[in-house]
Amino acid sequence: MTLINKFDGGFNLIEEQIERAKAHFGELIKEQLTRIEKMKVQKDFTDFKTKDKIIVGIVGGDGIGPFITSEAQRVLEFLLADDVKTGRIVFKIIDGLTIENRAACGKAIPDDVLAELKTCDVILKGPTTTPREGDPWPNIESANVAMRRELDLFANVRPVSVPEKNIDWTFYRENTEGAYAVGSKGIHVNDDLAIDFTITTQDGSERIIKAAFDFAEKSGKNKVTVVTKANVIKTTDGKFLDTAKAIAKNYPTVEMDDWYIDIMTAKLVDEKRRSQFKVMVLPNLYGDILTDEAAEFQGGVGTAGSANIGKQYAMFEAIHGSAPRMVEEGRGQYADPCSIIRAAGMLLVHIGYNEKAEQLQKALDVCGLYEKKLVLTGRETGATGSEYANYVMETLSNPNLDTVYAKFI
C-alpha cells in the first residue's frame, strides 16, 4: 500500500467516526428537545391539602436498603397512626428494585416497578446499587438517575443543620440535567477519544432556581448562593448563572451571590465564612459533591436525608449507598437508619405534616447528637437499626420532648 493509500484510508476512517458521532449526538438533541416540550406544559405542584388519600410507596432497594427502609416505615406509621386508621394515608410496598431484578430485566427500573411507582403520590426509597467496572452486573443506568428522569423529580433538596456550629444550610441541586442527564450515553469515538455530555436547558434552570428563591423568601432564609464553574464551563454553567441573575431581580428581599464550585468546597470548611451561607442552588454534579461534603458536618452521609421533588411526584431517600458488604457479612440489621428516617421527616413536610416532622427532627437530634443512649456502629458492638428506631419512637412519645431538646441547644 502506498503512502497516499494509507492516508486516504485513515482519512475515510476518521470521516466514518465523525459521522457516527454526529448521528449519536443528533439523537441526544432530539431526546432533549422532546423533554423540553414536556417541561413547558407541566401542571402546578400537587396540593396535598386537597387530597383525601395519600399513597406512600415504600421501596426497599437492595443491600442495606430493605433493612433501613422498614425502620423508617415503622416511624412513619407511628407518627401517622391516626390517619392510617382513617385511610387517608396508605402505605404501598413496592418490590423489584433490587440489583438482581434490574440486571435480569436489563433496565434501571423494570417496567412493572415503574408502573407501580406512578400509582404513588410520594415514595420513600432505600439505597440502590449502581454497577461499576468490574462488578458482576451489566452496565445499567443508576436507578436514582432513571427515577428522577421518569418521574421528573427536578429538585433535589438536602438540608444540613448543626446548630452549635451555626450551620443551617439548604441545598437545591438540579436533578435531571447537567453531567448526569445522559451519563450512560456518552460515546467512544475511537480507542483514543471518549466524550460525555453535560446538558443545561432554560426551562430546567428556571424551575430549580425559582424553587430555591421561593424557599429562601418563604422561609426567611433571605439569601441564595448560586454555585457554578461558569468562568470555565461557559456555555452550560454560564446559562445557569445568567438565568439565576435574571430570576433574582424578581425577589427584591432575597440577596444573591455566586461562587465557583472549587472555592465553594473550601469555604464550607471556613469557620468564618460558612455560617453566612443559607440556601444554595447548583447544577447536578456540583450539588452531588457539595452535599456529601456538607453532610460530614452533621455526622456523615449516614445522617443526611434527601428529597427529590417534582410537580406531580416526590421521592425521599438516604444519600448514602447500599453497602452490599454489610449484608454479605451478615450485618444488615446493624445498618444505620438515621439518614432515611430524616428523609421520612422531609416526606412529612412535603405532604403537610410539618409539626410531626419538626418533632421527628428534634427526636433524631436528641438520640443521635446529644443524649446518645444507643450508639450505632454497624456491627454487633452497637445497636441494631430496629433498636434505634424504637429509641427514636420512645423519644417521640416523651411529652417533654421540647424541654429535653431545648436543654441541649
Short mmCIF file of C-alpha atoms in Angstrom, two decimals:
data_model
loop_
_atom_site.label_atom_id
_atom_site.label_comp_id
_atom_site.label_asym_id
_atom_site.label_seq_id
_atom_site.Cartn_x
_atom_site.Cartn_y
_atom_site.Cartn_z
CA MET A 1 0.00 0.00 0.00
CA THR A 2 1.36 3.40 -0.97
CA LEU A 3 1.63 6.32 1.46
CA ILE A 4 -1.25 8.03 -0.38
CA ASN A 5 -3.49 4.98 0.05
CA LYS A 6 -2.66 4.82 3.74
CA PHE A 7 -3.54 8.50 4.11
CA ASP A 8 -6.81 8.08 2.21
CA GLY A 9 -7.75 5.06 4.32
CA GLY A 10 -7.05 6.89 7.54
CA PHE A 11 -9.00 9.92 6.36
CA ASN A 12 -12.01 7.78 5.44
CA LEU A 13 -11.95 6.08 8.83
CA ILE A 14 -11.92 9.46 10.60
CA GLU A 15 -14.86 10.63 8.48
CA GLU A 16 -16.81 7.48 9.39
CA GLN A 17 -16.12 8.04 13.08
CA ILE A 18 -17.23 11.67 12.83
CA GLU A 19 -20.46 10.73 11.05
CA ARG A 20 -21.23 8.08 13.64
CA ALA A 21 -20.62 10.61 16.45
CA LYS A 22 -22.81 13.21 14.70
CA ALA A 23 -25.68 10.73 14.40
CA HIS A 24 -25.35 9.82 18.07
CA PHE A 25 -25.29 13.47 19.11
CA GLY A 26 -28.29 14.20 16.88
CA GLU A 27 -30.37 11.56 18.70
CA LEU A 28 -29.44 13.08 22.05
CA ILE A 29 -30.52 16.53 20.86
CA LYS A 30 -33.89 15.15 19.68
CA GLU A 31 -34.35 13.46 23.05
CA GLN A 32 -33.66 16.68 24.97
CA LEU A 33 -35.83 18.87 22.74
CA THR A 34 -38.74 16.47 23.35
CA ARG A 35 -38.09 16.69 27.11
CA ILE A 36 -38.11 20.49 26.94
CA GLU A 37 -41.54 20.49 25.28
CA LYS A 38 -42.89 18.32 28.10
CA MET A 39 -41.50 20.75 30.68
CA LYS A 40 -43.27 23.65 29.01
CA VAL A 41 -46.72 22.11 29.54
CA GLN A 42 -46.29 20.93 33.14
CA LYS A 43 -49.09 21.46 35.66
CA ASP A 44 -48.70 23.06 39.07
CA PHE A 45 -47.37 21.24 42.14
CA THR A 46 -49.71 18.75 43.83
CA ASP A 47 -51.75 20.35 46.64
CA PHE A 48 -51.83 17.68 49.33
CA LYS A 49 -54.32 19.65 51.44
CA THR A 50 -56.99 18.80 48.89
CA LYS A 51 -56.25 15.07 48.70
CA ASP A 52 -58.50 12.62 50.55
CA LYS A 53 -55.94 9.82 50.17
CA ILE A 54 -52.14 9.97 50.02
CA ILE A 55 -50.35 6.85 48.80
CA VAL A 56 -46.84 6.45 50.22
CA GLY A 57 -44.73 3.99 48.24
CA ILE A 58 -42.09 2.08 50.23
CA VAL A 59 -39.21 0.89 48.04
CA GLY A 60 -36.54 -1.10 49.88
CA GLY A 61 -33.95 -1.13 47.10
CA ASP A 62 -31.08 -3.52 47.74
CA GLY A 63 -28.12 -4.08 50.06
CA ILE A 64 -28.97 -2.48 53.40
CA GLY A 65 -31.91 -0.68 51.79
CA PRO A 66 -34.70 -3.05 52.94
CA PHE A 67 -33.27 -3.09 56.48
CA ILE A 68 -33.25 0.67 56.99
CA THR A 69 -36.34 1.47 54.93
CA SER A 70 -38.50 -0.84 57.03
CA GLU A 71 -37.41 1.06 60.17
CA ALA A 72 -38.28 4.40 58.60
CA GLN A 73 -41.67 3.00 57.62
CA ARG A 74 -42.28 1.98 61.24
CA VAL A 75 -41.52 5.52 62.40
CA LEU A 76 -43.86 7.00 59.80
CA GLU A 77 -46.62 4.58 60.76
CA PHE A 78 -46.13 5.58 64.39
CA LEU A 79 -46.38 9.29 63.64
CA LEU A 80 -49.28 8.95 61.19
CA ALA A 81 -51.22 6.26 63.08
CA ASP A 82 -54.48 8.24 63.23
CA ASP A 83 -54.56 8.98 59.50
CA VAL A 84 -53.52 5.43 58.64
CA LYS A 85 -56.60 4.23 60.56
CA THR A 86 -58.92 6.57 58.66
CA GLY A 87 -57.40 5.55 55.32
CA ARG A 88 -56.08 8.98 54.40
CA ILE A 89 -52.51 7.61 54.48
CA VAL A 90 -51.91 4.32 52.67
CA PHE A 91 -48.53 2.58 52.61
CA LYS A 92 -47.73 0.56 49.49
CA ILE A 93 -44.78 -1.83 49.43
CA ILE A 94 -43.07 -1.93 46.03
CA ASP A 95 -40.56 -4.72 45.46
CA GLY A 96 -38.41 -5.37 42.43
CA LEU A 97 -35.86 -2.55 42.53
CA THR A 98 -33.06 -4.89 43.55
CA ILE A 99 -29.88 -5.06 41.51
CA GLU A 100 -30.63 -8.71 40.72
CA ASN A 101 -34.03 -7.90 39.21
CA ARG A 102 -32.80 -4.80 37.41
CA ALA A 103 -29.90 -6.78 35.92
CA ALA A 104 -32.22 -9.60 34.82
CA CYS A 105 -34.51 -7.08 33.10
CA GLY A 106 -31.60 -5.08 31.70
CA LYS A 107 -33.23 -1.86 32.89
CA ALA A 108 -32.51 0.71 35.58
CA ILE A 109 -36.18 0.46 36.60
CA PRO A 110 -38.17 -2.56 35.40
CA ASP A 111 -41.40 -1.60 33.61
CA ASP A 112 -43.71 -3.16 36.21
CA VAL A 113 -41.88 -1.37 39.04
CA LEU A 114 -42.11 1.97 37.23
CA ALA A 115 -45.85 1.46 36.72
CA GLU A 116 -46.26 0.84 40.47
CA LEU A 117 -44.22 3.93 41.33
CA LYS A 118 -46.54 6.06 39.21
CA THR A 119 -49.53 4.98 41.32
CA CYS A 120 -47.98 6.65 44.39
CA ASP A 121 -48.03 10.28 45.47
CA VAL A 122 -44.73 10.12 47.36
CA ILE A 123 -42.03 7.46 47.61
CA LEU A 124 -39.65 6.53 50.43
CA LYS A 125 -36.75 4.78 48.73
CA GLY A 126 -33.85 2.78 50.10
CA PRO A 127 -30.38 2.81 48.51
CA THR A 128 -29.86 1.01 45.20
CA THR A 129 -26.65 -0.38 43.72
CA THR A 130 -25.25 1.19 40.56
CA PRO A 131 -22.87 -1.23 38.76
CA ARG A 132 -19.26 -0.17 38.31
CA GLU A 133 -16.45 -1.52 36.18
CA GLY A 134 -15.54 -4.97 37.47
CA ASP A 135 -18.89 -5.63 39.15
CA PRO A 136 -20.71 -8.85 38.25
CA TRP A 137 -23.62 -6.86 36.80
CA PRO A 138 -24.33 -5.38 33.36
CA ASN A 139 -23.65 -1.67 32.91
CA ILE A 140 -27.21 -0.49 33.59
CA GLU A 141 -28.03 3.11 34.43
CA SER A 142 -28.39 4.32 38.01
CA ALA A 143 -31.90 3.64 39.33
CA ASN A 144 -31.82 7.05 41.04
CA VAL A 145 -30.99 8.89 37.84
CA ALA A 146 -33.66 6.96 35.94
CA MET A 147 -36.32 7.58 38.60
CA ARG A 148 -35.58 11.29 38.69
CA ARG A 149 -35.92 11.43 34.92
CA GLU A 150 -39.01 9.18 34.58
CA LEU A 151 -40.92 10.98 37.37
CA ASP A 152 -39.37 14.37 36.52
CA LEU A 153 -38.06 14.91 40.04
CA PHE A 154 -36.12 18.00 39.15
CA ALA A 155 -35.35 19.40 42.62
CA ASN A 156 -33.03 17.51 44.95
CA VAL A 157 -33.38 19.25 48.32
CA ARG A 158 -30.87 18.45 51.08
CA PRO A 159 -30.88 20.32 54.40
CA VAL A 160 -27.89 20.27 56.74
CA SER A 161 -28.25 21.69 60.23
CA VAL A 162 -25.66 21.81 63.03
CA PRO A 163 -26.89 24.48 65.48
CA GLU A 164 -23.80 24.51 67.69
CA LYS A 165 -21.66 25.34 64.63
CA ASN A 166 -24.15 27.93 63.38
CA ILE A 167 -24.74 25.85 60.25
CA ASP A 168 -28.21 25.91 58.71
CA TRP A 169 -27.92 25.14 55.00
CA THR A 170 -30.46 24.06 52.41
CA PHE A 171 -29.17 22.83 49.06
CA TYR A 172 -31.26 22.89 45.88
CA ARG A 173 -29.50 20.59 43.45
CA GLU A 174 -30.82 20.40 39.88
CA ASN A 175 -31.67 16.75 39.44
CA THR A 176 -32.39 15.94 35.81
CA GLU A 177 -29.77 17.76 33.76
CA GLY A 178 -26.05 18.54 33.90
CA ALA A 179 -23.45 15.80 33.61
CA TYR A 180 -25.87 13.10 34.80
CA ALA A 181 -28.68 13.71 32.28
CA VAL A 182 -27.22 11.36 29.67
CA GLY A 183 -24.45 9.89 31.80
CA SER A 184 -24.76 6.45 30.20
CA LYS A 185 -24.98 7.85 26.66
CA GLY A 186 -21.51 9.17 26.04
CA ILE A 187 -19.64 7.96 23.01
CA HIS A 188 -16.30 6.27 22.36
CA VAL A 189 -15.42 7.94 19.07
CA ASN A 190 -12.48 5.57 18.80
CA ASP A 191 -9.98 3.91 21.14
CA ASP A 192 -8.28 7.26 21.72
CA LEU A 193 -11.30 9.53 22.29
CA ALA A 194 -14.28 9.27 24.63
CA ILE A 195 -16.81 12.08 25.01
CA ASP A 196 -19.57 12.63 27.58
CA PHE A 197 -22.16 15.40 27.54
CA THR A 198 -23.48 17.97 30.01
CA ILE A 199 -26.91 19.49 29.44
CA THR A 200 -28.47 22.76 30.60
CA THR A 201 -31.88 23.97 29.45
CA GLN A 202 -33.61 27.28 30.04
CA ASP A 203 -36.76 25.68 31.49
CA GLY A 204 -34.78 23.26 33.64
CA SER A 205 -32.61 26.02 35.07
CA GLU A 206 -35.54 28.34 35.70
CA ARG A 207 -37.62 25.87 37.68
CA ILE A 208 -34.85 24.78 40.09
CA ILE A 209 -33.62 28.34 40.62
CA LYS A 210 -37.16 29.64 41.20
CA ALA A 211 -37.73 26.82 43.70
CA ALA A 212 -34.62 27.89 45.63
CA PHE A 213 -35.61 31.58 45.64
CA ASP A 214 -39.20 30.74 46.63
CA PHE A 215 -37.93 28.71 49.58
CA ALA A 216 -35.49 31.45 50.61
CA GLU A 217 -38.27 34.05 50.53
CA LYS A 218 -40.94 31.98 52.33
CA SER A 219 -38.60 30.54 54.98
CA GLY A 220 -36.96 33.84 55.82
CA LYS A 221 -33.56 32.50 54.77
CA ASN A 222 -33.19 35.53 52.59
CA LYS A 223 -30.02 34.62 50.73
CA VAL A 224 -29.36 32.34 47.74
CA THR A 225 -25.86 31.33 46.67
CA VAL A 226 -25.51 30.11 43.08
CA VAL A 227 -22.66 27.64 42.58
CA THR A 228 -21.20 27.01 39.10
CA LYS A 229 -17.93 26.91 37.20
CA ALA A 230 -19.14 29.49 34.71
CA ASN A 231 -15.68 31.01 34.29
CA VAL A 232 -14.55 27.80 32.55
CA ILE A 233 -17.71 25.89 31.58
CA LYS A 234 -19.00 28.98 29.85
CA THR A 235 -21.94 27.70 27.80
CA THR A 236 -23.92 25.44 30.14
CA ASP A 237 -22.80 26.80 33.52
CA GLY A 238 -22.96 30.26 32.02
CA LYS A 239 -26.63 29.75 31.10
CA PHE A 240 -27.39 28.53 34.64
CA LEU A 241 -25.73 31.58 36.22
CA ASP A 242 -27.29 34.07 33.78
CA THR A 243 -30.71 32.57 34.46
CA ALA A 244 -30.18 32.96 38.20
CA LYS A 245 -29.21 36.61 37.81
CA ALA A 246 -32.39 37.28 35.82
CA ILE A 247 -34.64 35.47 38.32
CA ALA A 248 -33.04 37.21 41.29
CA LYS A 249 -34.47 40.53 40.05
CA ASN A 250 -37.95 39.22 40.90
CA TYR A 251 -37.02 38.62 44.56
CA PRO A 252 -36.02 42.02 45.98
CA THR A 253 -35.97 40.73 49.58
CA VAL A 254 -33.59 37.87 48.77
CA GLU A 255 -29.87 38.52 48.44
CA MET A 256 -28.00 36.60 45.74
CA ASP A 257 -24.31 35.87 45.41
CA ASP A 258 -22.41 33.34 43.31
CA TRP A 259 -19.34 31.19 43.87
CA TYR A 260 -17.34 28.75 41.79
CA ILE A 261 -17.54 25.11 42.86
CA ASP A 262 -13.83 24.71 43.63
CA ILE A 263 -13.59 27.61 46.09
CA MET A 264 -17.04 26.81 47.47
CA THR A 265 -15.83 23.40 48.67
CA ALA A 266 -13.13 25.23 50.61
CA LYS A 267 -15.45 27.87 52.06
CA LEU A 268 -17.77 25.27 53.57
CA VAL A 269 -14.95 24.37 55.96
CA ASP A 270 -14.04 28.02 56.60
CA GLU A 271 -15.41 28.71 60.09
CA LYS A 272 -15.54 32.45 59.45
CA ARG A 273 -17.39 32.19 56.16
CA ARG A 274 -19.60 29.07 56.29
CA SER A 275 -22.28 30.46 58.62
CA GLN A 276 -23.06 33.13 56.02
CA PHE A 277 -24.43 30.56 53.55
CA LYS A 278 -28.14 29.78 53.74
CA VAL A 279 -29.72 28.46 50.53
CA MET A 280 -27.53 27.13 47.73
CA VAL A 281 -28.65 26.23 44.20
CA LEU A 282 -26.37 24.16 41.97
CA PRO A 283 -26.23 22.11 38.75
CA ASN A 284 -26.43 18.36 39.22
CA LEU A 285 -22.81 17.20 39.58
CA TYR A 286 -21.73 20.09 41.82
CA GLY A 287 -24.73 19.52 44.04
CA ASP A 288 -23.88 15.85 44.43
CA ILE A 289 -20.33 16.66 45.54
CA LEU A 290 -21.09 19.61 47.81
CA THR A 291 -23.97 17.99 49.68
CA ASP A 292 -21.83 14.98 50.58
CA GLU A 293 -19.18 17.33 51.94
CA ALA A 294 -21.82 19.28 53.86
CA ALA A 295 -23.28 16.12 55.39
CA GLU A 296 -19.96 15.43 57.12
CA PHE A 297 -20.61 18.38 59.44
CA GLN A 298 -23.81 16.71 60.56
CA GLY A 299 -22.17 13.37 61.28
CA GLY A 300 -21.61 11.93 57.81
CA VAL A 301 -23.73 10.87 54.85
CA GLY A 302 -25.37 8.26 57.05
CA THR A 303 -27.16 11.04 58.93
CA ALA A 304 -28.50 13.05 56.00
CA GLY A 305 -31.77 12.65 54.12
CA SER A 306 -32.67 13.86 50.68
CA ALA A 307 -35.84 14.98 48.88
CA ASN A 308 -36.36 14.64 45.13
CA ILE A 309 -39.33 16.80 44.19
CA GLY A 310 -41.32 17.22 41.01
CA LYS A 311 -44.67 18.81 40.33
CA GLN A 312 -46.60 15.51 40.45
CA TYR A 313 -44.34 13.06 42.29
CA ALA A 314 -41.74 13.24 45.05
CA MET A 315 -39.18 10.70 46.26
CA PHE A 316 -37.29 10.75 49.56
CA GLU A 317 -34.14 8.77 50.25
CA ALA A 318 -30.94 8.33 52.20
CA ILE A 319 -27.95 9.93 50.47
CA HIS A 320 -25.55 7.04 51.09
CA GLY A 321 -25.06 3.83 49.14
CA SER A 322 -26.41 0.31 49.50
CA ALA A 323 -23.38 -1.12 51.40
CA PRO A 324 -23.72 -4.67 50.00
CA ARG A 325 -20.68 -5.81 52.02
CA MET A 326 -22.61 -5.31 55.25
CA VAL A 327 -25.29 -7.69 54.03
CA GLU A 328 -22.73 -10.19 52.73
CA GLU A 329 -21.13 -10.21 56.17
CA GLY A 330 -24.47 -10.69 57.92
CA ARG A 331 -24.53 -7.18 59.40
CA GLY A 332 -27.53 -5.72 57.61
CA GLN A 333 -29.55 -5.44 60.82
CA TYR A 334 -26.89 -3.11 62.26
CA ALA A 335 -27.15 -0.59 59.38
CA ASP A 336 -27.82 2.99 60.50
CA PRO A 337 -31.39 4.05 59.57
CA CYS A 338 -30.95 7.71 60.61
CA SER A 339 -30.48 9.04 57.08
CA ILE A 340 -33.65 7.54 55.70
CA ILE A 341 -35.60 8.43 58.85
CA ARG A 342 -34.54 12.05 58.28
CA ALA A 343 -35.72 11.63 54.70
CA ALA A 344 -39.04 10.42 56.10
CA GLY A 345 -39.21 13.69 58.02
CA MET A 346 -38.83 15.59 54.76
CA LEU A 347 -41.63 13.46 53.31
CA LEU A 348 -43.85 14.53 56.20
CA VAL A 349 -43.20 18.21 55.43
CA HIS A 350 -43.95 17.67 51.75
CA ILE A 351 -47.39 16.18 52.41
CA GLY A 352 -48.28 18.80 55.02
CA TYR A 353 -47.41 17.27 58.40
CA ASN A 354 -44.99 19.99 59.45
CA GLU A 355 -45.43 19.69 63.22
CA LYS A 356 -44.84 15.94 63.19
CA ALA A 357 -41.76 16.49 61.03
CA GLU A 358 -40.41 19.06 63.50
CA GLN A 359 -40.89 16.63 66.39
CA LEU A 360 -39.12 13.90 64.45
CA GLN A 361 -36.20 16.22 63.73
CA LYS A 362 -35.88 17.03 67.42
CA ALA A 363 -36.08 13.35 68.41
CA LEU A 364 -33.37 12.40 65.92
CA ASP A 365 -31.12 15.19 67.19
CA VAL A 366 -31.66 14.14 70.81
CA CYS A 367 -30.98 10.47 70.03
CA GLY A 368 -28.11 10.93 67.61
CA LEU A 369 -26.33 14.15 68.52
CA TYR A 370 -26.91 14.75 72.22
CA GLU A 371 -28.34 12.07 74.50
CA LYS A 372 -26.88 9.03 72.68
CA LYS A 373 -28.33 6.31 74.90
CA LEU A 374 -27.83 3.94 71.97
CA VAL A 375 -24.95 4.07 69.51
CA LEU A 376 -24.87 2.61 66.01
CA THR A 377 -21.53 1.11 64.97
CA GLY A 378 -22.60 -1.01 62.01
CA ARG A 379 -21.63 -4.11 63.99
CA GLU A 380 -22.79 -6.16 66.95
CA THR A 381 -20.85 -3.76 69.19
CA GLY A 382 -23.67 -1.27 68.69
CA ALA A 383 -27.45 -1.12 68.46
CA THR A 384 -29.46 -2.66 65.64
CA GLY A 385 -31.44 -0.42 63.35
CA SER A 386 -34.64 -1.75 64.91
CA GLU A 387 -33.46 -0.91 68.42
CA TYR A 388 -32.50 2.57 67.30
CA ALA A 389 -35.89 3.16 65.64
CA ASN A 390 -37.52 2.07 68.91
CA TYR A 391 -35.35 4.60 70.74
CA VAL A 392 -36.50 7.35 68.36
CA MET A 393 -40.16 6.42 68.84
CA GLU A 394 -39.76 6.31 72.62
CA THR A 395 -38.24 9.79 72.46
CA LEU A 396 -41.15 10.98 70.31
CA SER A 397 -43.54 9.62 72.94
CA ASN A 398 -41.99 11.79 75.64
CA PRO A 399 -44.47 14.62 76.37
CA ASN A 400 -41.49 16.74 77.47
CA LEU A 401 -39.55 16.33 74.19
CA ASP A 402 -39.43 20.07 73.56
CA THR A 403 -37.94 20.66 77.01
CA VAL A 404 -35.41 17.85 76.58
CA TYR A 405 -34.39 19.24 73.17
CA ALA A 406 -34.10 22.81 74.45
CA LYS A 407 -31.73 21.64 77.20
CA PHE A 408 -29.14 20.68 74.56
CA ILE A 409 -29.45 23.73 72.31
#
